[in-house]
XYZ file of C-alpha atoms in Angstrom:
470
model
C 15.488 -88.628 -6.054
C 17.490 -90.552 -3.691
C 15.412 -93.728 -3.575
C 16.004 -93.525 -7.571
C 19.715 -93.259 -7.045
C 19.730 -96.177 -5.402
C 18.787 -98.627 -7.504
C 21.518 -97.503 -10.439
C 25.378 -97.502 -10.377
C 26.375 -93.778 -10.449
C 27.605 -93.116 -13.775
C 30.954 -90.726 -12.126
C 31.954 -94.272 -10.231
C 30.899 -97.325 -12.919
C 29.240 -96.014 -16.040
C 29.343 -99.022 -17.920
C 27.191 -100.939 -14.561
C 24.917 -97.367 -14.755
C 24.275 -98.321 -18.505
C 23.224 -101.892 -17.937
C 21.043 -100.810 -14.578
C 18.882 -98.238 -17.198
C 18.483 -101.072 -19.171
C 17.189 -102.940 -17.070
C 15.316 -100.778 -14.490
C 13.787 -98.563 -16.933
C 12.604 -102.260 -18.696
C 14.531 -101.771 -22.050
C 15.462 -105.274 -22.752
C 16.639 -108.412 -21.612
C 19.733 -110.749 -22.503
C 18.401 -113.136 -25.000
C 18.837 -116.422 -24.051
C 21.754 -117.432 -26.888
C 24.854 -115.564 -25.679
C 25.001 -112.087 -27.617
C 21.138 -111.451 -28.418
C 18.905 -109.391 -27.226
C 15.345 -109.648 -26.195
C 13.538 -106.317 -26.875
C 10.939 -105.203 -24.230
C 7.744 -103.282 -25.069
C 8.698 -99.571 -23.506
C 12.132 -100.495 -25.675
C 10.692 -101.571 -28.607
C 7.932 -98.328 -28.296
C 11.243 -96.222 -28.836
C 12.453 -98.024 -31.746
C 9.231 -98.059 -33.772
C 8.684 -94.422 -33.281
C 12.630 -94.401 -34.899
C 11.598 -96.151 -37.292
C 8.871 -94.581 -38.552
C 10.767 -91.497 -38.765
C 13.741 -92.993 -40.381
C 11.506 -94.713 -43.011
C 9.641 -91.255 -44.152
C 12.736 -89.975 -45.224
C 14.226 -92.173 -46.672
C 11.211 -92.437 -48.759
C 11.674 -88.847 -49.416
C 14.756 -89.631 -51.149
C 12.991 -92.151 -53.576
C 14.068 -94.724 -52.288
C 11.758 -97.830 -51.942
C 11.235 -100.925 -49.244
C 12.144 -104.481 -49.903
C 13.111 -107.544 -48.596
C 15.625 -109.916 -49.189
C 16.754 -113.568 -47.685
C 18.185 -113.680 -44.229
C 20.231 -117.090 -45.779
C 22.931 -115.812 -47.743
C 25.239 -118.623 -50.247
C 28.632 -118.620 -48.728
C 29.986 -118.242 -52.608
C 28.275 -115.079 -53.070
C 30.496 -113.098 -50.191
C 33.723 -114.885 -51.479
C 33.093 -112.713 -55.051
C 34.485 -109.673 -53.418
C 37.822 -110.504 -51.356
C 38.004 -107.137 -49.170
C 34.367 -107.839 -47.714
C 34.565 -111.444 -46.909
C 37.776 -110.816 -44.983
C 36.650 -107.791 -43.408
C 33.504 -110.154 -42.449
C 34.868 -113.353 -41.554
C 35.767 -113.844 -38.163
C 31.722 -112.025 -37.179
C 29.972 -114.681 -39.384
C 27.257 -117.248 -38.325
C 27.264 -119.975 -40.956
C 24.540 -122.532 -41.506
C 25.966 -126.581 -42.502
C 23.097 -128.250 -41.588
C 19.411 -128.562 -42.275
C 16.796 -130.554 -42.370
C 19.208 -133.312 -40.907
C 21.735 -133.056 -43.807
C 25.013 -131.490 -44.698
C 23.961 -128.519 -47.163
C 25.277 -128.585 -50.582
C 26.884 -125.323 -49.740
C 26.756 -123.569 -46.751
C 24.854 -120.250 -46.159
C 25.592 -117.582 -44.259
C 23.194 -116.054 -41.896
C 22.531 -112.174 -43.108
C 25.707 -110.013 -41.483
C 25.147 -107.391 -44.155
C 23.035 -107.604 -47.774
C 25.429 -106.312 -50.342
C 26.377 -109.349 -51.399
C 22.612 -110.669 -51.831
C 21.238 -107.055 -53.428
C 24.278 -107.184 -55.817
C 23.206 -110.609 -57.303
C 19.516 -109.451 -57.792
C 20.459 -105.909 -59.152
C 22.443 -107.355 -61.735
C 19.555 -109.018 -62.687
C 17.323 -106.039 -63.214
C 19.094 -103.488 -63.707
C 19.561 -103.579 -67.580
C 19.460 -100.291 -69.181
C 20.623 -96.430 -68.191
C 16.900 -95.654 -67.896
C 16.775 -98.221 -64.719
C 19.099 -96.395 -62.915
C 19.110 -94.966 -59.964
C 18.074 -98.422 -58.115
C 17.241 -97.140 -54.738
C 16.544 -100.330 -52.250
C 16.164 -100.259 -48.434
C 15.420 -103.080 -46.261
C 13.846 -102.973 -42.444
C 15.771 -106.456 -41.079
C 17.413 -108.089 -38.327
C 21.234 -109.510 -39.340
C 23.347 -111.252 -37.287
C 27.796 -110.641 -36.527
C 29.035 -112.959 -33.997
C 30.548 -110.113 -31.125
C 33.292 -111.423 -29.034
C 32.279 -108.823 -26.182
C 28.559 -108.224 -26.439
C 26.910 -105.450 -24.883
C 22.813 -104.239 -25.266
C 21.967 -101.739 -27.484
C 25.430 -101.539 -28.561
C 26.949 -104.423 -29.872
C 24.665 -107.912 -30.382
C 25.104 -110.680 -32.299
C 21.747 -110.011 -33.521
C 20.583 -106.570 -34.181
C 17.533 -104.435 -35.713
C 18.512 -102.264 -38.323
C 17.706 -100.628 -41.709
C 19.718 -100.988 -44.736
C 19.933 -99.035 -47.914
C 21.406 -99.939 -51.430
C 21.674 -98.065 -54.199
C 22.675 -98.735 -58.246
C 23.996 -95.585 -60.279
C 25.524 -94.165 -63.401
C 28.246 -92.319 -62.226
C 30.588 -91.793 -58.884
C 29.561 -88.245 -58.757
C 25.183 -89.679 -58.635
C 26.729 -92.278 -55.937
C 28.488 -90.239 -53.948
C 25.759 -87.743 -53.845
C 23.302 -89.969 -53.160
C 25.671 -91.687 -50.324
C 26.219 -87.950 -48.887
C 22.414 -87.141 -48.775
C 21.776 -90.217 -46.718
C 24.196 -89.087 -44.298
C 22.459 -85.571 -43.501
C 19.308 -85.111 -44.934
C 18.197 -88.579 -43.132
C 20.705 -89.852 -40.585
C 21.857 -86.324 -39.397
C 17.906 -85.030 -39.038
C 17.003 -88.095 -37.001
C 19.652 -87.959 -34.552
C 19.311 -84.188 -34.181
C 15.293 -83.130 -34.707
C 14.312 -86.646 -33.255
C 16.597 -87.965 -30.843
C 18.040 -84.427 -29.700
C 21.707 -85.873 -29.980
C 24.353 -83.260 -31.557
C 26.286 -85.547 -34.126
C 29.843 -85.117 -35.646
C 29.806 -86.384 -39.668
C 33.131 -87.195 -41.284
C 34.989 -90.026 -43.591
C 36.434 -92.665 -41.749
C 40.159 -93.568 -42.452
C 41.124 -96.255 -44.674
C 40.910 -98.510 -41.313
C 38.731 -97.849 -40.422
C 36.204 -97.578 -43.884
C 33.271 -100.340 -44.491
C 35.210 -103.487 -45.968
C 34.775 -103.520 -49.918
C 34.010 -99.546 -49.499
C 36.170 -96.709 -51.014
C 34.450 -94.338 -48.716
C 32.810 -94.107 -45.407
C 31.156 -91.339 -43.793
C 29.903 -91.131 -40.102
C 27.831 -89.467 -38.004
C 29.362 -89.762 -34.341
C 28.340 -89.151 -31.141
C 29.490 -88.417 -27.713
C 28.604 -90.380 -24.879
C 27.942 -89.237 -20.790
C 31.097 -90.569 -20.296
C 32.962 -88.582 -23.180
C 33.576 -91.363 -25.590
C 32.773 -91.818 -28.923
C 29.739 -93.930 -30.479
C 29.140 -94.794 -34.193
C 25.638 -93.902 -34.629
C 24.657 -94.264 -38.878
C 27.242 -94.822 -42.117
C 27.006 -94.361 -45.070
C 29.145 -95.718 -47.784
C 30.441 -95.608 -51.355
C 31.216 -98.723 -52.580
C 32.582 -97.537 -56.606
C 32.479 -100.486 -58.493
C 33.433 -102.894 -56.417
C 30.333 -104.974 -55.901
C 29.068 -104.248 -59.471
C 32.620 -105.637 -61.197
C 32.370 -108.885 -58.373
C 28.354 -109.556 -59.571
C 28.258 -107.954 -63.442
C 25.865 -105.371 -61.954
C 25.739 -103.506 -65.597
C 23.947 -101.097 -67.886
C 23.736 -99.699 -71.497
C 24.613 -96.701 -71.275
C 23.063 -93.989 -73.302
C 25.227 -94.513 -76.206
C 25.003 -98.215 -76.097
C 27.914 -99.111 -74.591
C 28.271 -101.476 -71.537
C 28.986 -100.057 -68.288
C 29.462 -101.211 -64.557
C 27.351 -99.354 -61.728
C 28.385 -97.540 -58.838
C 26.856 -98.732 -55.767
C 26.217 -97.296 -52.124
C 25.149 -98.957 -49.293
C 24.319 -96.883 -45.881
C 22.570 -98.731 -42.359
C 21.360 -97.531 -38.744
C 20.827 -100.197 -36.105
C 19.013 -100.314 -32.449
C 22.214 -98.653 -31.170
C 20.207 -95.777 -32.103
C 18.569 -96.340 -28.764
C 21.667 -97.276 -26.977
C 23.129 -93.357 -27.695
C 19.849 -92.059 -26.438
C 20.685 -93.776 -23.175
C 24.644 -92.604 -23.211
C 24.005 -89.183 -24.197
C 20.874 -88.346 -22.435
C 20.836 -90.494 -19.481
C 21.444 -89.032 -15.403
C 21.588 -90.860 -12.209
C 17.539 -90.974 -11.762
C 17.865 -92.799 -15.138
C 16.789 -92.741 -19.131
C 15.997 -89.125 -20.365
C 13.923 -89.950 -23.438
C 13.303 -86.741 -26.208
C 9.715 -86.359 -26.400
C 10.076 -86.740 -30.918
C 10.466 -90.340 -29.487
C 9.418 -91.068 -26.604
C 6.449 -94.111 -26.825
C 5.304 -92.505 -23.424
C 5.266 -88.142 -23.710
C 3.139 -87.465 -20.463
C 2.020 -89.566 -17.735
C -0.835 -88.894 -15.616
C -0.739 -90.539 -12.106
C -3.360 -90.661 -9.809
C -2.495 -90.233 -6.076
C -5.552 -91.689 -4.610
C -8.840 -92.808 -5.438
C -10.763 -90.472 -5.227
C -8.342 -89.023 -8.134
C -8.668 -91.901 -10.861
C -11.339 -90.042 -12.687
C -9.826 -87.192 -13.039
C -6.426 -88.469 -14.048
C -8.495 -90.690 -16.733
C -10.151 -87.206 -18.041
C -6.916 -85.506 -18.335
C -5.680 -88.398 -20.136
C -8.519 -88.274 -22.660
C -7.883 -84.676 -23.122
C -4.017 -84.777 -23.484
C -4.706 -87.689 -26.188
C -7.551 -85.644 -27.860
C -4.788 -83.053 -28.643
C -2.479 -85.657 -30.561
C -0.126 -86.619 -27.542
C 0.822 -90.163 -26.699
C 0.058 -90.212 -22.645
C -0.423 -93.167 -20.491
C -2.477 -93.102 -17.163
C -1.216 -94.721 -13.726
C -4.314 -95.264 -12.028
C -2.937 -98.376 -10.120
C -3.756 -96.769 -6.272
C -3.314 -99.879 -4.574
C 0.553 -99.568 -5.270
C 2.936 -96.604 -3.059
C 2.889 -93.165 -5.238
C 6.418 -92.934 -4.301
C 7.302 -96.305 -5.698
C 5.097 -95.410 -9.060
C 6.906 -91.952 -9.454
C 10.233 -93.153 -9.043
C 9.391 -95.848 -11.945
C 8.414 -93.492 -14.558
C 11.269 -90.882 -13.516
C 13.727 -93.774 -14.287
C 11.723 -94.943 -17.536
C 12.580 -90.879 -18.545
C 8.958 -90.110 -19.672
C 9.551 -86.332 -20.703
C 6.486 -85.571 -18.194
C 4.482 -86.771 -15.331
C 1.401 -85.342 -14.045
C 0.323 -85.907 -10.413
C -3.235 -85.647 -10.036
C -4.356 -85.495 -5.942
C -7.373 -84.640 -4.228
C -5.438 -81.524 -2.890
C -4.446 -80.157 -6.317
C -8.015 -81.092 -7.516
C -9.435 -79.034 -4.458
C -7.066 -76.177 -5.967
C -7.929 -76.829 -9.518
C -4.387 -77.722 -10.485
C -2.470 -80.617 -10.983
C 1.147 -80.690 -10.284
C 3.517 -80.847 -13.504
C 6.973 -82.316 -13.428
C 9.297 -82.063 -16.140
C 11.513 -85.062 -15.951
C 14.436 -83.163 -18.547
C 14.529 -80.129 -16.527
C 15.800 -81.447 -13.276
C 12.364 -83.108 -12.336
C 10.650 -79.990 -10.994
C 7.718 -79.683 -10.270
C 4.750 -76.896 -11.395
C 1.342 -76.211 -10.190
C -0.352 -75.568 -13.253
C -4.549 -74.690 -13.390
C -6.217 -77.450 -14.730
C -8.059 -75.046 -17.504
C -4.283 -74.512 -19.130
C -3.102 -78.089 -18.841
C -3.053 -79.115 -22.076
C -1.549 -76.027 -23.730
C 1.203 -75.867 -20.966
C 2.548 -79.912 -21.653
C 2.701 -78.995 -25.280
C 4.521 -76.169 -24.857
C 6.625 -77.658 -22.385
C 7.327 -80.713 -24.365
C 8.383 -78.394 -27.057
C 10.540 -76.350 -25.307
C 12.301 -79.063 -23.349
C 13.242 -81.576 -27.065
C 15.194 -78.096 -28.195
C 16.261 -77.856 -24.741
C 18.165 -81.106 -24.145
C 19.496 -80.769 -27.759
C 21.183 -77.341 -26.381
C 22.457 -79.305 -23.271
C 24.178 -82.156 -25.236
C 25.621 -79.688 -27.716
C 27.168 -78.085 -25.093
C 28.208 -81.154 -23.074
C 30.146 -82.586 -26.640
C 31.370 -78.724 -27.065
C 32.982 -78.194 -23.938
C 34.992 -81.979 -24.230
C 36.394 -81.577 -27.135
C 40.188 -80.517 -26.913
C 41.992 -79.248 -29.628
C 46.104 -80.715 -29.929
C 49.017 -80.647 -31.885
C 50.219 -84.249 -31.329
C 49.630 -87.957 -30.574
C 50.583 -88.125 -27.500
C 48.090 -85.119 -26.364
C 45.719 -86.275 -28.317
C 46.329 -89.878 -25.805
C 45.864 -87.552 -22.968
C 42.814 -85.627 -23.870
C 40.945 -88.764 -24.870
C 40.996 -90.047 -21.561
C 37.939 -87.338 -20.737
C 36.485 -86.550 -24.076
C 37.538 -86.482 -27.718
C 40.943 -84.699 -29.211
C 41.150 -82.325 -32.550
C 44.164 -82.414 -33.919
C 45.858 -82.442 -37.805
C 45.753 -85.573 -39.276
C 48.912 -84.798 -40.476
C 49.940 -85.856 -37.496
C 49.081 -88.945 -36.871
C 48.852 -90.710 -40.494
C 48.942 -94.500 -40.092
C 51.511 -94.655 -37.754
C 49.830 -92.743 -35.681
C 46.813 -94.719 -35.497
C 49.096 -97.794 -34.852
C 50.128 -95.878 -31.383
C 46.659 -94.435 -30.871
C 45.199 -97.974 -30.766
C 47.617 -99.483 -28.530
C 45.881 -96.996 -25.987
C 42.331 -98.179 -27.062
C 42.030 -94.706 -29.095
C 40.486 -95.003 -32.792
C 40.373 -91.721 -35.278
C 36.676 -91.700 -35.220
C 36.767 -89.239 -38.512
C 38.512 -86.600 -40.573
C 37.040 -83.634 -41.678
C 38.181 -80.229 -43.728
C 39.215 -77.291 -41.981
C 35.688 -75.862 -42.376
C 34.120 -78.938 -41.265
C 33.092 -80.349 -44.852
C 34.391 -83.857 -45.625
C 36.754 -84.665 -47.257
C 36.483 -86.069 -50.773
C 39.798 -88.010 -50.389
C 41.924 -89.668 -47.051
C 45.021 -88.003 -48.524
C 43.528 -84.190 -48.832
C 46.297 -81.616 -47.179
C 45.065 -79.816 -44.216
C 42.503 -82.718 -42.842
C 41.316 -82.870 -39.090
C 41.144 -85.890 -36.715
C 38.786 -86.289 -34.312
C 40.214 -89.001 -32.089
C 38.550 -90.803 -28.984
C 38.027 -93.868 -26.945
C 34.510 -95.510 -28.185
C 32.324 -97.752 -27.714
C-alpha cells in the first residue's frame, strides 16, 4: 500500500492534486491538446459506455426515443429566447468562418440543443395526438470554461440530452420529475453506488430559459457538493420563442410545454470524488469495464490464471487476465489497485500447490482471502455483490455524518467549510445567497420538510442545503 501512496497526493493534504494524480495514474484521460478538452482513455471510456448503456435503457423505458441533431447551431435561433442566450453567452464557441469565407450568419457550436429541437418540434408536432414528443440525444457539446478541470468541467464534454413536447404543465412536470428519479436517481444509486440529494434549484441558480430545475447532488471525499444530472421544466418558454404548437382536442391552438433534462462524463468524475482513497479509484462493480482481474505470479501460473479467466467470463463477468510475468508482481498489483478494479485474483504456484488462489477485494480495504479454487467463481460473485451494496452503505454514511443542520447564514458559512449545512431557507432568501457566495458557498437545493420538492421557490417552510462545490 505504501508504494501506491506514493505516487498520489494524499487527499487530507491536496485533494484537488489527489484528483488529477487518479486521473492520470489510474489512465482515465488526458488533457486534450486545445486548452479545456479532454482526451478520453480506454479504461475511462470502458466506464462511460457501461453508463451509458444503463442510462439509455431507461430512458427508453420512459418512451422516450434516440435522435440526433446538428452540432452547428444558427446564432439567430438562441437569440429567440432572451433568458437562454444570456444565461449562455459568455460559454459559447461561435463559428465565422468556413470554407475560407465569412459565413452568412454565424453558428454556434452545440452548448445545449433546445434551441435546435425547438425549431424541428414545431415542425412536427401538429396535432394533440402527437404529443408527448419524447427526444434524447447521445452527443458531445461544447461551453467555453474559464477554469477547466477533467471530468468536471471541459469545454467539450460527453453527455446525453433529453427533450420533451407536452399538453399540459402537470404531463411536463411529471415527465421532468420521472427523469430525475426513476432514471438519474437509479443510476447514481444501483449503478454507481453514490447516495444522491434531489431538490429544485433557486431561481439562481435554475437552467437559463427554465421555470424549474431539479438536481440530484452529490457529496464529494472532500465534503463538497457536485451537480451530478438536472432536469428541467421549461413551461412555454421555448414553444412561445419557436411556435412549437398543437390543436388541441377541441380544435383550438395551443403552445406546448417543454422539458429538457442532461447527464455528462462528470458522471465519472463523482465516481472518483466520492469513491476514491489514497491507493486510488474505487470503481462499483455495476460499472466497472474491469470486475475481476486474474494475475499470474509466475510462469508456471499463466495457465491457470488463463483458465480461471475463462471460467469467471463463462459465468457472465467482465475479467481481464495479467499474464505479463516478465514485469515485477508488485509493480502489476499496485497498477490495478490504483485503476480500483473491484477484485484481483493472484494466482501462484504456492496457492496452486494448495488449490487456492488468493482473493483481494480492492473496496474492502484490499484484503486478501485464500479461497479453494473449486468455489472461486461463486465466491467473486458473491463478493462483488456484497461489496456494490457495501460501498453504497459507506458513502451514505460518509454524506450522513457531514451534513450539519443550522439556524443561520453565518453557521451555515462555518459548517460548509467541512461538509454541507441544512438550514431554513427562510433564512437566507436572496440576500442570503448574495453573502453565501462571497464565501464561495452556493444553495445547492431546497427541499420540503419531508424531503419532497418543492413545487414552487416561494413555498413556506423550505430547506437549504448549502455547500462549497465543485
Amino acid at each position: 500500500m505504501t508504494a501506491t501512496r506514493s505516487v498520489l497526493a494524499s487527499q487530507a493534504t491536496d485533494y484537488p492534486r489527489w484528483f488529477q494524480d487518479v486521473i492520470a495514474k489510474a489512465e482515465l484521460a488526458d488533457n486534450g491538446p486545445v486548452r479545456g478538452t479532454m482526451v478520453v482513455r480506454p479504461y475511462g471510456y470502458g466506464i462511460w459506455e457501461l453508463l451509458q448503456e444503463a442510462m439509455n435503457r431507461r430512458i427508453k423505458a420512459t418512451g422516450a426515443q434516440n435522435a440526433y441533431f446538428p452540432l452547428l447551431i444558427p446564432e439567430s435561433y438562441l437569440q429567440r429566447e432572451a433568458e437562454h442566450v444570456e444565461g449562455f453567452s459568455p460559454e459559447l464557441a461561435v463559428v465565422t468562418h468556413a470554407g475560407g469565407k465569412q459565413l452568412e450568419e454565424p453558428a454556434v457550436v452545440r452548448p445545449t440543443s433546445e434551441t435546435v429541437i425547438g425549431e424541428y418540434m414545431a415542425k412536427w408536432v401538429q396535432s394533440y395526438r402527437d404529443l408527448p414528443l419524447l427526444l434524447n440525444q447521445w452527443a458531445n457539446a461544447v461551453r467555453w470554461e474559464l477554469r477547466p478541470r477533467l471530468f468536471l468541467r471541459t469545454t467539450e464534454f460527453l453527455w446525453q440530452e433529453g427533450h420533451t413536447a407536452h399538453v399540459s404543465a402537470e404531463d411536463a412536470r411529471a415527465f421532468a420529475t420521472r427523469i430525475l428519479f426513476d432514471v438519474y436517481r437509479d443510476v447514481m444509486v444501483n449503478i454507481l453506488a453514490i447516495p444522491v440529494l434531489p431538490g429544485r434549484k433557486t431561481r439562481r441558480e435554475r437552467f437559463a430559459g427554465a421555470i424549474n430545475t431539479m438536481t440530484l447532488e452529490a457529496m464529494t471525499g472532500d465534503g463538497k457538493a457536485l451537480q451530478m444530472a438536472t432536469s428541467h421544466e421549461l413551461g412555454q418558454n421555448f414553444a412561445r420563442a419557436f411556435d412549437i404548437g398543437y390543436l388541441s382536442s377541441e380544435g383550438q391552438r395551443e403552445l406546448a410545454w417543454t422539458t429538457s433534462w442532461g447527464s455528462t462524463t462528470r458522471m465519472v468524475g463523482g465516481l472518483i470524488m466520492v469513491h476514491g482513497d489514497d491507493a486510488g479509484l474505487r470503481v462499483p462493480p455495476a460499472v466497472a469495464a474491469v470486475q475481476v482481474v486474474v494475475l499470474a505470479v509466475k510462469d508456471e501460473s499463466i495457465a491457470a490464471a488463463r483458465q480461471i479467466g475463462d471460467e469467471l467470463t463463462a459465468a457472465g463477468l467482465r475479467v481481464g487476465v495479467d499474464d505479463r510475468t516478465d514485469q515485477p508482481f508488485g509493480r502489476r498489483a499496485v497498477n490495478w489497485e490504483l485503476k480500483g478494479v473491484p477484485i484481483r485474483i493472484e494466482v501462484g504456484p504456492r496457492d496452486l500447490a494448495a488449490g487456492t488462489a488468493t482473493v483481494v477485494r480492492r473496496l474492502r480495504d484490499s484484503a486478501k482471502t485464500a479461497v479453494e479454487l473449486s468455489g472461486l467463481t461463486a465466491t467473486v460473485v458473491s463478493a462483488l455483490d456484497a461489496d456494490q451494496t457495501h460501498l453504497l452503505a459507506e458513502a451514505t454514511a460518509r454524506q450522513s455524518a457531514r451534513i450539519t443542520a443550522v439556524s443561520t447564514v453565518d453557521e451555515a458559512i462555518e459548517a460548509a467549510a467541512s461538509g454541507w449545512a441544512t438550514l431554513p431557507y427562510d433564512a437566507v432568501g436572496e440576500a442570503g445567497e448574495d453573502r453565501l457566495a462571497e464565501s464561495g458557498i452556493t444553495v445547492r437545493c431546497l427541499q420540503r420538510a419531508d424531503g419532497a420538492l418543492p413545487l414552487r421557490d416561494d413555498e413556506p417552510g423550505l430547506v437549504a442545503y448549502v455547500a462549497r462545490s465543485y
